[in-house]
Short mmCIF file of C-alpha atoms and ligand atoms in Angstrom, two decimals:
data_model
loop_
_atom_site.label_atom_id
_atom_site.label_comp_id
_atom_site.label_asym_id
_atom_site.label_seq_id
_atom_site.Cartn_x
_atom_site.Cartn_y
_atom_site.Cartn_z
CA MET A 1 18.71 -6.09 14.51
CA ASN A 2 14.90 -6.09 14.36
CA ILE A 3 12.99 -2.84 14.58
CA ILE A 4 9.47 -1.53 14.33
CA LEU A 5 8.81 1.50 12.15
CA PHE A 6 5.79 3.01 13.79
CA GLY A 7 3.51 5.92 12.88
CA ALA A 8 0.10 6.97 11.62
CA PRO A 9 -1.10 6.13 8.11
CA GLY A 10 0.96 8.22 5.69
CA ALA A 11 3.64 9.08 8.25
CA GLY A 12 6.26 7.81 5.80
CA LYS A 13 6.88 4.28 7.15
CA GLY A 14 7.02 2.73 3.67
CA THR A 15 9.20 5.51 2.21
CA GLN A 16 11.70 5.44 5.08
CA GLY A 17 11.54 1.66 5.59
CA GLU A 18 12.46 1.01 1.95
CA ARG A 19 15.59 3.18 2.27
CA LEU A 20 16.62 1.72 5.63
CA ALA A 21 16.20 -1.82 4.28
CA ASP A 22 18.41 -1.02 1.25
CA HIS A 23 21.05 0.68 3.40
CA PHE A 24 21.31 -1.94 6.14
CA GLY A 25 20.49 -5.00 3.98
CA MET A 26 17.45 -5.77 6.13
CA LEU A 27 14.06 -7.17 5.14
CA LYS A 28 11.13 -4.73 5.22
CA LEU A 29 8.03 -6.61 6.29
CA SER A 30 4.92 -4.56 5.56
CA THR A 31 1.65 -6.24 6.54
CA GLY A 32 -0.18 -3.71 4.31
CA ASP A 33 1.90 -4.88 1.30
CA LEU A 34 1.27 -8.55 2.15
CA LEU A 35 -2.48 -7.86 2.33
CA ARG A 36 -2.53 -5.84 -0.92
CA ASP A 37 -0.68 -8.70 -2.62
CA ALA A 38 -3.37 -11.14 -1.42
CA VAL A 39 -6.10 -8.75 -2.65
CA LYS A 40 -4.41 -8.47 -6.06
CA LYS A 41 -4.18 -12.26 -6.37
CA GLY A 42 -7.85 -12.59 -5.35
CA THR A 43 -7.11 -15.21 -2.66
CA PRO A 44 -9.89 -15.94 -0.10
CA LEU A 45 -7.79 -14.14 2.53
CA GLY A 46 -7.42 -11.13 0.19
CA LEU A 47 -11.15 -10.97 -0.57
CA GLU A 48 -11.96 -11.08 3.16
CA ALA A 49 -9.27 -8.51 4.07
CA ARG A 50 -10.35 -6.07 1.37
CA ARG A 51 -13.68 -5.30 3.07
CA PHE A 52 -11.83 -4.08 6.16
CA MET A 53 -9.07 -2.24 4.28
CA ASP A 54 -11.53 -0.32 2.07
CA ALA A 55 -13.45 0.74 5.19
CA GLY A 56 -10.26 1.89 6.95
CA GLU A 57 -10.65 -0.77 9.65
CA LEU A 58 -8.06 -3.25 10.90
CA VAL A 59 -7.91 -6.78 9.54
CA ALA A 60 -8.30 -9.53 12.21
CA ASP A 61 -5.22 -10.22 14.35
CA SER A 62 -5.37 -13.96 13.49
CA VAL A 63 -5.04 -13.21 9.75
CA ILE A 64 -2.14 -10.80 10.27
CA LEU A 65 -0.27 -13.15 12.61
CA GLY A 66 -0.59 -16.00 10.13
CA LEU A 67 1.01 -13.82 7.40
CA VAL A 68 3.83 -12.55 9.63
CA GLY A 69 4.55 -16.01 11.07
CA GLU A 70 5.05 -17.44 7.56
CA VAL A 71 7.59 -14.73 6.61
CA MET A 72 9.46 -14.94 9.92
CA LYS A 73 10.05 -18.69 9.55
CA GLN A 74 12.46 -17.82 6.68
CA GLN A 75 14.36 -15.11 8.60
CA LYS A 76 16.54 -17.05 11.00
CA ASP A 77 19.83 -16.15 9.28
CA GLY A 78 18.84 -12.76 7.88
CA LYS A 79 20.27 -9.35 8.80
CA GLY A 80 17.11 -8.39 10.64
CA VAL A 81 13.62 -7.17 9.91
CA ILE A 82 12.02 -3.73 9.72
CA PHE A 83 8.36 -4.16 10.68
CA ASP A 84 6.22 -1.60 8.80
CA GLY A 85 2.58 -1.28 9.88
CA PHE A 86 2.89 -4.16 12.34
CA PRO A 87 2.13 -4.58 15.22
CA ARG A 88 -1.02 -2.46 15.20
CA THR A 89 -2.75 -3.79 18.32
CA VAL A 90 -1.48 -4.85 21.75
CA PRO A 91 -2.31 -8.55 21.04
CA GLN A 92 -0.19 -8.28 17.86
CA ALA A 93 2.69 -6.82 19.92
CA GLU A 94 2.41 -9.68 22.42
CA ALA A 95 2.38 -12.19 19.57
CA LEU A 96 5.43 -10.58 17.92
CA THR A 97 7.43 -11.20 21.10
CA ARG A 98 6.51 -14.90 20.88
CA ILE A 99 7.23 -15.07 17.12
CA LEU A 100 10.70 -13.52 17.64
CA ASP A 101 11.41 -15.85 20.57
CA ASP A 102 10.52 -18.85 18.40
CA VAL A 103 13.16 -17.92 15.81
CA GLY A 104 15.72 -16.83 18.44
CA MET A 105 15.48 -13.09 17.67
CA LYS A 106 14.98 -9.95 19.75
CA LEU A 107 13.49 -6.54 19.15
CA ALA A 108 16.04 -3.67 19.24
CA GLY A 109 13.49 -0.86 19.48
CA VAL A 110 10.66 1.18 18.03
CA LEU A 111 11.18 4.16 15.69
CA LEU A 112 8.14 6.43 15.88
CA LEU A 113 7.56 8.85 12.99
CA ASP A 114 5.63 11.82 14.32
CA VAL A 115 3.52 13.72 11.73
CA ALA A 116 0.55 16.11 12.22
CA ASP A 117 -2.88 14.92 11.02
CA ASP A 118 -3.37 17.70 8.42
CA GLU A 119 -0.05 16.83 6.77
CA ILE A 120 -1.10 13.16 6.72
CA VAL A 121 -4.35 13.91 4.94
CA ARG A 122 -2.46 16.06 2.40
CA ARG A 123 0.17 13.37 1.81
CA LEU A 124 -2.31 10.55 1.34
CA SER A 125 -4.54 12.59 -0.99
CA GLY A 126 -1.43 13.08 -3.17
CA ARG A 127 -0.05 9.54 -3.05
CA VAL A 128 0.03 7.56 -6.29
CA SER A 129 1.83 4.28 -6.80
CA CYS A 130 2.83 1.87 -9.50
CA PRO A 131 0.80 -1.37 -9.57
CA SER A 132 3.61 -3.03 -11.53
CA CYS A 133 6.91 -2.25 -9.72
CA GLY A 134 5.56 -0.78 -6.45
CA SER A 135 7.25 2.66 -6.73
CA VAL A 136 5.48 5.31 -4.65
CA TYR A 137 5.15 9.00 -5.64
CA ASN A 138 3.47 12.06 -4.24
CA LEU A 139 1.73 14.59 -6.49
CA TYR A 140 2.78 17.46 -4.16
CA SER A 141 6.22 16.49 -2.88
CA ASP A 142 7.59 13.86 -5.28
CA PRO A 143 5.67 13.78 -8.58
CA PRO A 144 6.57 11.44 -11.46
CA ARG A 145 8.44 13.06 -14.38
CA VAL A 146 5.49 12.37 -16.74
CA ALA A 147 2.06 12.80 -15.10
CA GLY A 148 0.35 9.46 -14.41
CA THR A 149 3.32 7.32 -15.53
CA CYS A 150 5.88 5.43 -13.46
CA ASP A 151 9.43 6.81 -13.94
CA ARG A 152 10.93 3.39 -13.31
CA CYS A 153 8.83 1.03 -15.48
CA GLY A 154 6.39 3.19 -17.50
CA ALA A 155 3.19 1.63 -16.05
CA THR A 156 0.11 3.78 -15.34
CA LEU A 157 0.06 5.03 -11.74
CA THR A 158 -2.98 4.42 -9.52
CA GLN A 159 -4.39 5.78 -6.25
CA ARG A 160 -5.03 3.39 -3.35
CA ASP A 161 -8.75 2.83 -2.68
CA ASP A 162 -8.23 3.59 1.01
CA ASP A 163 -6.61 6.98 0.33
CA LYS A 164 -9.96 8.75 -0.16
CA GLU A 165 -10.37 11.51 2.44
CA ASN A 166 -13.21 9.87 4.46
CA THR A 167 -11.34 6.57 4.67
CA VAL A 168 -8.12 8.37 5.64
CA ARG A 169 -9.97 10.10 8.52
CA ARG A 170 -11.28 6.70 9.69
CA ARG A 171 -7.79 5.15 9.43
CA LEU A 172 -6.46 7.98 11.59
CA ALA A 173 -9.18 7.43 14.20
CA VAL A 174 -8.43 3.68 14.24
CA TYR A 175 -4.74 4.49 14.66
CA ARG A 176 -5.45 6.68 17.72
CA GLU A 177 -7.84 4.16 19.30
CA GLN A 178 -6.20 0.80 18.60
CA THR A 179 -2.63 1.32 17.45
CA GLU A 180 -1.19 4.19 19.51
CA PRO A 181 -1.57 2.16 22.77
CA VAL A 182 1.08 -0.20 21.36
CA VAL A 183 3.73 2.49 21.99
CA ALA A 184 2.83 2.68 25.69
CA TRP A 185 2.88 -1.13 25.82
CA TYR A 186 6.48 -1.18 24.51
CA ARG A 187 7.55 1.55 26.93
CA ALA A 188 6.03 -0.44 29.79
CA HIS A 189 8.04 -3.46 28.62
CA ASP A 190 11.33 -1.49 28.54
CA VAL A 191 11.69 -1.55 24.76
CA PRO A 192 13.37 1.72 23.63
CA VAL A 193 11.04 4.04 21.68
CA HIS A 194 12.74 6.79 19.62
CA THR A 195 10.50 9.55 18.31
CA VAL A 196 11.67 11.20 15.08
CA ALA A 197 10.00 14.31 13.64
CA GLY A 198 8.40 13.14 10.37
CA ASP A 199 7.24 16.59 9.14
CA ARG A 200 10.55 17.20 7.32
CA GLY A 201 12.23 16.24 4.09
CA VAL A 202 12.66 12.53 3.32
CA ASP A 203 16.50 12.69 3.37
CA GLU A 204 16.67 14.58 6.66
CA ILE A 205 14.40 12.03 8.36
CA GLN A 206 16.39 9.14 6.90
CA THR A 207 19.64 10.59 8.27
CA ASP A 208 18.13 10.77 11.77
CA LEU A 209 16.73 7.23 11.58
CA ARG A 210 20.09 5.81 10.50
CA ALA A 211 21.81 7.72 13.29
CA VAL A 212 19.48 6.15 15.86
CA LEU A 213 20.15 2.67 14.47
CA THR A 214 23.94 3.04 14.47
CA ARG A 215 24.18 4.59 17.95
P1 AP5 B 1 -0.76 -0.04 5.44
O1 AP5 B 1 -0.45 -0.31 4.05
O2 AP5 B 1 0.15 -0.49 6.50
O3 AP5 B 1 -1.08 1.50 5.55
P2 AP5 B 1 -0.76 2.59 6.66
O4 AP5 B 1 -0.14 2.17 7.94
O5 AP5 B 1 -2.06 3.26 6.76
O6 AP5 B 1 0.41 3.34 6.05
P3 AP5 B 1 0.55 3.88 4.61
O7 AP5 B 1 1.06 2.82 3.70
O8 AP5 B 1 -0.73 4.56 4.18
O9 AP5 B 1 1.58 5.05 4.83
P4 AP5 B 1 3.13 5.08 5.13
O10 AP5 B 1 3.35 5.49 6.54
O11 AP5 B 1 3.81 3.82 4.65
O12 AP5 B 1 3.51 6.31 4.21
P5 AP5 B 1 4.26 6.37 2.79
O13 AP5 B 1 5.71 6.17 3.00
O14 AP5 B 1 3.56 5.53 1.76
O15 AP5 B 1 -2.21 -0.65 5.82
C1 AP5 B 1 -3.33 -0.53 4.96
C2 AP5 B 1 -4.52 -1.28 5.58
O16 AP5 B 1 -4.20 -2.68 5.72
C3 AP5 B 1 -4.89 -0.84 7.01
O17 AP5 B 1 -5.77 0.27 7.01
C4 AP5 B 1 -5.57 -2.12 7.55
O18 AP5 B 1 -6.86 -2.27 7.02
C5 AP5 B 1 -4.71 -3.23 6.93
N1 AP5 B 1 -3.56 -3.61 7.80
C6 AP5 B 1 -2.24 -3.48 7.50
N2 AP5 B 1 -1.47 -3.93 8.49
C7 AP5 B 1 -2.34 -4.37 9.47
C8 AP5 B 1 -2.15 -4.93 10.74
N3 AP5 B 1 -0.91 -5.12 11.24
N4 AP5 B 1 -3.25 -5.25 11.47
C9 AP5 B 1 -4.50 -5.06 10.98
N5 AP5 B 1 -4.74 -4.53 9.75
C10 AP5 B 1 -3.67 -4.18 9.00
O19 AP5 B 1 4.02 7.92 2.44
C11 AP5 B 1 2.73 8.42 2.16
C12 AP5 B 1 2.82 9.48 1.04
O20 AP5 B 1 3.58 10.59 1.54
C13 AP5 B 1 3.58 9.00 -0.22
O21 AP5 B 1 2.99 9.62 -1.34
C14 AP5 B 1 5.01 9.53 -0.03
O22 AP5 B 1 5.65 9.79 -1.27
C15 AP5 B 1 4.77 10.82 0.77
N6 AP5 B 1 5.84 11.11 1.73
C16 AP5 B 1 6.53 10.24 2.50
N7 AP5 B 1 7.41 10.89 3.28
C17 AP5 B 1 7.27 12.21 3.01
C18 AP5 B 1 7.89 13.39 3.50
N8 AP5 B 1 8.85 13.36 4.45
N9 AP5 B 1 7.49 14.59 3.00
C19 AP5 B 1 6.50 14.66 2.05
N10 AP5 B 1 5.87 13.57 1.53
C20 AP5 B 1 6.25 12.35 2.01
#
């Protein structure tokens, strides 16, 4: 089973994808995480990508497809992939079809997390994460037990550079212009799209997502 977890920045793709991957034993493939890893390592690709990420713009399709293609080569015998933050443009969606064909896989559907823009801005302004173990918190809805410190490994929590309000507004605009059309593209290609209300508690949303996947 391969699925796309779709939604605006901050809709909860990472939070829900992590739980689905644990529950179903699937791989969560987040292009944002792959890019942040390259930025952290200071690779040429990371340095180039950072300029776009900090501005809230999309990184070039060719770069993203190279990253995804590498991961997918290892997935032939896996239990399936949850794509988080990919595809984000129609050319990326077209390329994903080819990548899946090459490894003999199919797409089961798209899960669309629907969240209002004001809630997104609130969530992203409150997001902090652990640079060491990757745990994600929210200062409003899911704060760490000790302010500024990761519950799991004790490292100091940081805010993502692209979670500043102006950049979040730009990311939302880019989502509407370049990424939302991907949903229509999948509908036109008869791929099932399930919309799940993402303005609720994390557990409630997770229950609905699992129900869709086990239908
Ligand atoms: P990426 O990392 O993919 O960012 P994004 O899509 O903008 O999504 P986020 O990670 O911000 O949010 P999320 O939906 O995962 O929410 P989360 O679960 O963390 O991409 C970053 C950048 O990389 C892009 O801008 C672009 O430059 C580049 N990029 C990446 N992929 C690309 C691609 N394919 N093509 C081109 N460029 C690409 O939750 C957010 C916060 O809310 C957290 O604090 C969380 O605790 C909290 N929260 C979650 N759920 C709930 C809930 N139900 N109630 C209350 N709070 C909640």
